[in-house]
Amino acid sequence: MEKENLKKHIEALLFSATQLISVQEMRSVFNEDDKPNVQEIKDAINYLKAEYDEKSNSFQILEIANKFRFCIKPDFAGPVKKLLGLNKRDKLTRPALETLAIVAYRQPVIKAEIESIRGVAVDGLLRKLIEKGLVRIAGRSGEYGRAFLYETTEKFMDHFGLKDLNDLPKRKELNPGSINK
Amino acid sequence: MEDLFETEDYKVSLEIFEGPLDLLLYLIKKEEVDIYDIPIFKITKQYLRYLDLMKMLDLDIAGEFLRLAAELMYIKSRMLLPSIEREPVDEEDIEDPRSELVRKLIEYKKFKDVAGDLEELEEKRSQWIEKRDEDAVLPEEEIDMDDISIFDLLTAFSDVLSRAKEENLKEIFEEQIRVEDKIKFLQRRLKNERSFSFFSIFQEETTRMEIIVTFLAILELIKSQELKVRQKKNFHEILIFSTEEL
């Protein structure tokens, strides 16, 4: 497909989506005889991003968890929030953030490890984080009486605007080389 | 006592606030001491004082707070007694009784700090609005303490308490102040004023009882998210805001 044309197709896909979409998902909806490859789609996304910046559009493409989505730029967020009724801030508490940080950097992690680092019980907080979809059960540990293992979700990356787990701040300091996602 | 406090209704759980390691870090920062060389006597004394304050307020103190208190007192006793059980072979063999606690604190502090980084990312991300499904439910709001901790509030509470006149102690049993009434009083004030300082609430207070009840009312309003407490800088004046103003 011709570059300029592909760019518009990708824009149309992103425009129509209400969820994050991956390059593979975008690729899968093109006809076989005209299917762009992964790199072509990535290039198209980058062209679009540059274009929106250049034209100072009110929206931009955000990359989260290796997927993409249109977002309104902060400069234009005020009235949009009112229109959508998003006036309430959805901020996590410090204890919730700390618990989440431990899960994020040590995942998959058992509850006992989180509690040993924080020095308090985290049952209530973990349950809340799971309810909010930021944490999920990843399986069971081979040791420790087959305790549940917890990990962060795609929604977690969305909440903090992370491209992937390597995007976590101070990742090397906090967990030397054990995140392999 | 219990009747006056209505403890069942007004037991404030600390789970929404911080844990014992937070209190220790808070004290280390407040006293401006070296985390690697904690003056264990001073810090233990302070720690127990805060525990007393929490007990006075009948806060639901988690067992972990007591466990750390026991640990601090154990370390204190070990520092008092030179180890006689075993002769250390060389200098490095003498383990500082504090080292395990310090290790725990440092490890915890790393995550506490990075939680702050995540908070910044959260704030940045929240300014970008994505397209939403029609039926997307708004997530419930969490209790937001901003940068101020329960310990900052306890410090302020303790200051106010120490200013209360001693002679008022005898009045306690005659007073009938209820947390509900104080909540209503604060709600009225929040409606009329955008914000006010923590200490200004207590200017007209006379009895310790009233101070305690007022403080419990503040904690309740934080919990129900009707007010927020903020501090411009650590250990500075605490301001109270109506959440509607933010």
GROMACS .gro file of C-alpha atoms in nm, chain A residues 15-19 60 62 64 69-74 77 80-81 84-86 88-98 100-102 105-106 116-125 128 131-132 156 158-162 168-170 173-174, chain B residues 14-22 62 64-65 67 103-105 107-134 137-148 225 228 230 246:
model
  120
   15PHE     CA    1  -0.998   0.705   1.533
   16SER     CA    2  -1.264   0.436   1.546
   17ALA     CA    3  -1.119   0.238   1.836
   18THR     CA    4  -1.224   0.291   2.195
   19GLN     CA    5  -0.953   0.064   2.326
   60GLN     CA    6  -0.206   1.270   1.972
   62LEU     CA    7  -0.033   0.753   2.293
   64ILE     CA    8   0.074   0.217   2.611
   69ARG     CA    9  -0.471   0.493   2.107
   70PHE     CA   10  -0.585   0.846   2.036
   71CYS     CA   11  -0.580   1.084   2.330
   72ILE     CA   12  -0.674   1.447   2.375
   73LYS     CA   13  -0.370   1.660   2.456
   74PRO     CA   14  -0.357   1.806   2.810
   77ALA     CA   15  -0.851   1.842   2.842
   80VAL     CA   16  -1.351   1.764   2.742
   81LYS     CA   17  -1.343   1.640   3.100
   84LEU     CA   18  -1.758   1.354   2.963
   85GLY     CA   19  -1.825   1.414   3.331
   86LEU     CA   20  -1.471   1.325   3.432
   88LYS     CA   21  -1.341   1.346   3.973
   89ARG     CA   22  -0.976   1.269   4.001
   90ASP     CA   23  -0.895   0.905   4.017
   91LYS     CA   24  -0.579   0.909   4.220
   92LEU     CA   25  -0.438   0.616   4.409
   93THR     CA   26  -0.341   0.653   4.773
   94ARG     CA   27   0.020   0.632   4.882
   95PRO     CA   28  -0.023   0.288   5.044
   96ALA     CA   29  -0.188   0.168   4.722
   97LEU     CA   30   0.095   0.315   4.512
   98GLU     CA   31   0.358   0.151   4.730
  100LEU     CA   32   0.153  -0.149   4.338
  101ALA     CA   33   0.519  -0.051   4.305
  102ILE     CA   34   0.630  -0.366   4.484
  105TYR     CA   35   0.906  -0.433   4.023
  106ARG     CA   36   0.903  -0.776   4.181
  116SER     CA   37   0.763  -0.813   5.439
  117ILE     CA   38   0.875  -0.506   5.244
  118ARG     CA   39   0.590  -0.278   5.353
  119GLY     CA   40   0.579  -0.411   5.708
  120VAL     CA   41   0.199  -0.423   5.710
  121ALA     CA   42  -0.076  -0.654   5.597
  122VAL     CA   43  -0.188  -0.579   5.242
  123ASP     CA   44  -0.495  -0.803   5.201
  124GLY     CA   45  -0.740  -0.514   5.169
  125LEU     CA   46  -0.518  -0.315   4.936
  128LYS     CA   47  -0.884  -0.329   4.587
  131GLU     CA   48  -1.095  -0.498   4.174
  132LYS     CA   49  -0.963  -0.194   3.996
  156PHE     CA   50  -0.176  -0.075   3.522
  158ASP     CA   51  -0.246   0.248   3.102
  159HIS     CA   52  -0.299   0.412   3.440
  160PHE     CA   53   0.062   0.531   3.449
  161GLY     CA   54   0.111   0.577   3.076
  162LEU     CA   55   0.386   0.315   3.041
  168LEU     CA   56   0.908   0.188   3.486
  169PRO     CA   57   1.114   0.454   3.663
  170LYS     CA   58   1.440   0.342   3.831
  173GLU     CA   59   1.792   0.005   4.082
  174LEU     CA   60   1.488  -0.173   4.212
  195LEU     CA   61  -0.503   0.289   5.984
  196GLU     CA   62  -0.497   0.061   5.683
  197ILE     CA   63  -0.594   0.353   5.465
  198PHE     CA   64  -0.304   0.542   5.612
  199GLU     CA   65   0.051   0.424   5.670
  200GLY     CA   66   0.237   0.146   5.844
  201PRO     CA   67   0.500   0.126   6.117
  202LEU     CA   68   0.797   0.160   5.880
  203ASP     CA   69   0.644   0.486   5.755
  243ALA     CA   70  -0.240  -0.271   6.360
  245GLU     CA   71   0.254  -0.448   6.314
  246PHE     CA   72   0.296  -0.120   6.500
  248ARG     CA   73   0.564  -0.564   6.672
  284ARG     CA   74   1.827  -0.296   5.576
  285LYS     CA   75   1.449  -0.326   5.598
  286LEU     CA   76   1.405   0.051   5.611
  288GLU     CA   77   1.453  -0.154   5.109
  289TYR     CA   78   1.116  -0.010   5.199
  290LYS     CA   79   1.228   0.346   5.132
  291LYS     CA   80   1.325   0.253   4.776
  292PHE     CA   81   0.969   0.149   4.705
  293LYS     CA   82   0.826   0.443   4.892
  294ASP     CA   83   1.033   0.675   4.675
  295VAL     CA   84   0.942   0.503   4.353
  296ALA     CA   85   0.577   0.519   4.457
  297GLY     CA   86   0.627   0.895   4.441
  298ASP     CA   87   0.761   0.862   4.087
  299LEU     CA   88   0.458   0.655   3.994
  300GLU     CA   89   0.235   0.922   4.141
  301GLU     CA   90   0.393   1.176   3.908
  302LEU     CA   91   0.341   0.947   3.609
  303GLU     CA   92  -0.020   0.897   3.718
  304GLU     CA   93  -0.071   1.272   3.732
  305LYS     CA   94   0.087   1.321   3.390
  306ARG     CA   95  -0.115   1.042   3.235
  307SER     CA   96  -0.440   1.167   3.386
  308GLN     CA   97  -0.409   1.484   3.181
  309TRP     CA   98  -0.448   1.287   2.860
  310ILE     CA   99  -0.803   1.183   2.789
  311GLU     CA  100  -0.870   0.876   2.582
  312LYS     CA  101  -1.181   0.785   2.393
  313ARG     CA  102  -1.411   0.584   2.613
  314ASP     CA  103  -1.671   0.318   2.573
  315GLU     CA  104  -2.021   0.450   2.629
  318VAL     CA  105  -1.792   0.293   3.445
  319LEU     CA  106  -1.604   0.557   3.630
  320PRO     CA  107  -1.372   0.397   3.880
  321GLU     CA  108  -1.447   0.475   4.241
  322GLU     CA  109  -1.236   0.741   4.396
  323GLU     CA  110  -0.969   0.652   4.643
  324ILE     CA  111  -0.896   0.836   4.959
  325ASP     CA  112  -0.644   1.099   4.880
  326MET     CA  113  -0.406   1.211   5.147
  327ASP     CA  114  -0.180   1.408   4.916
  328ASP     CA  115   0.161   1.457   5.059
  329ILE     CA  116   0.059   1.466   5.418
  406GLN     CA  117  -1.339   1.275   5.138
  409LYS     CA  118  -0.828   1.735   5.240
  411ARG     CA  119  -0.219   1.971   5.270
  427LEU     CA  120  -0.995   2.148   4.459
   0.00000   0.00000   0.00000
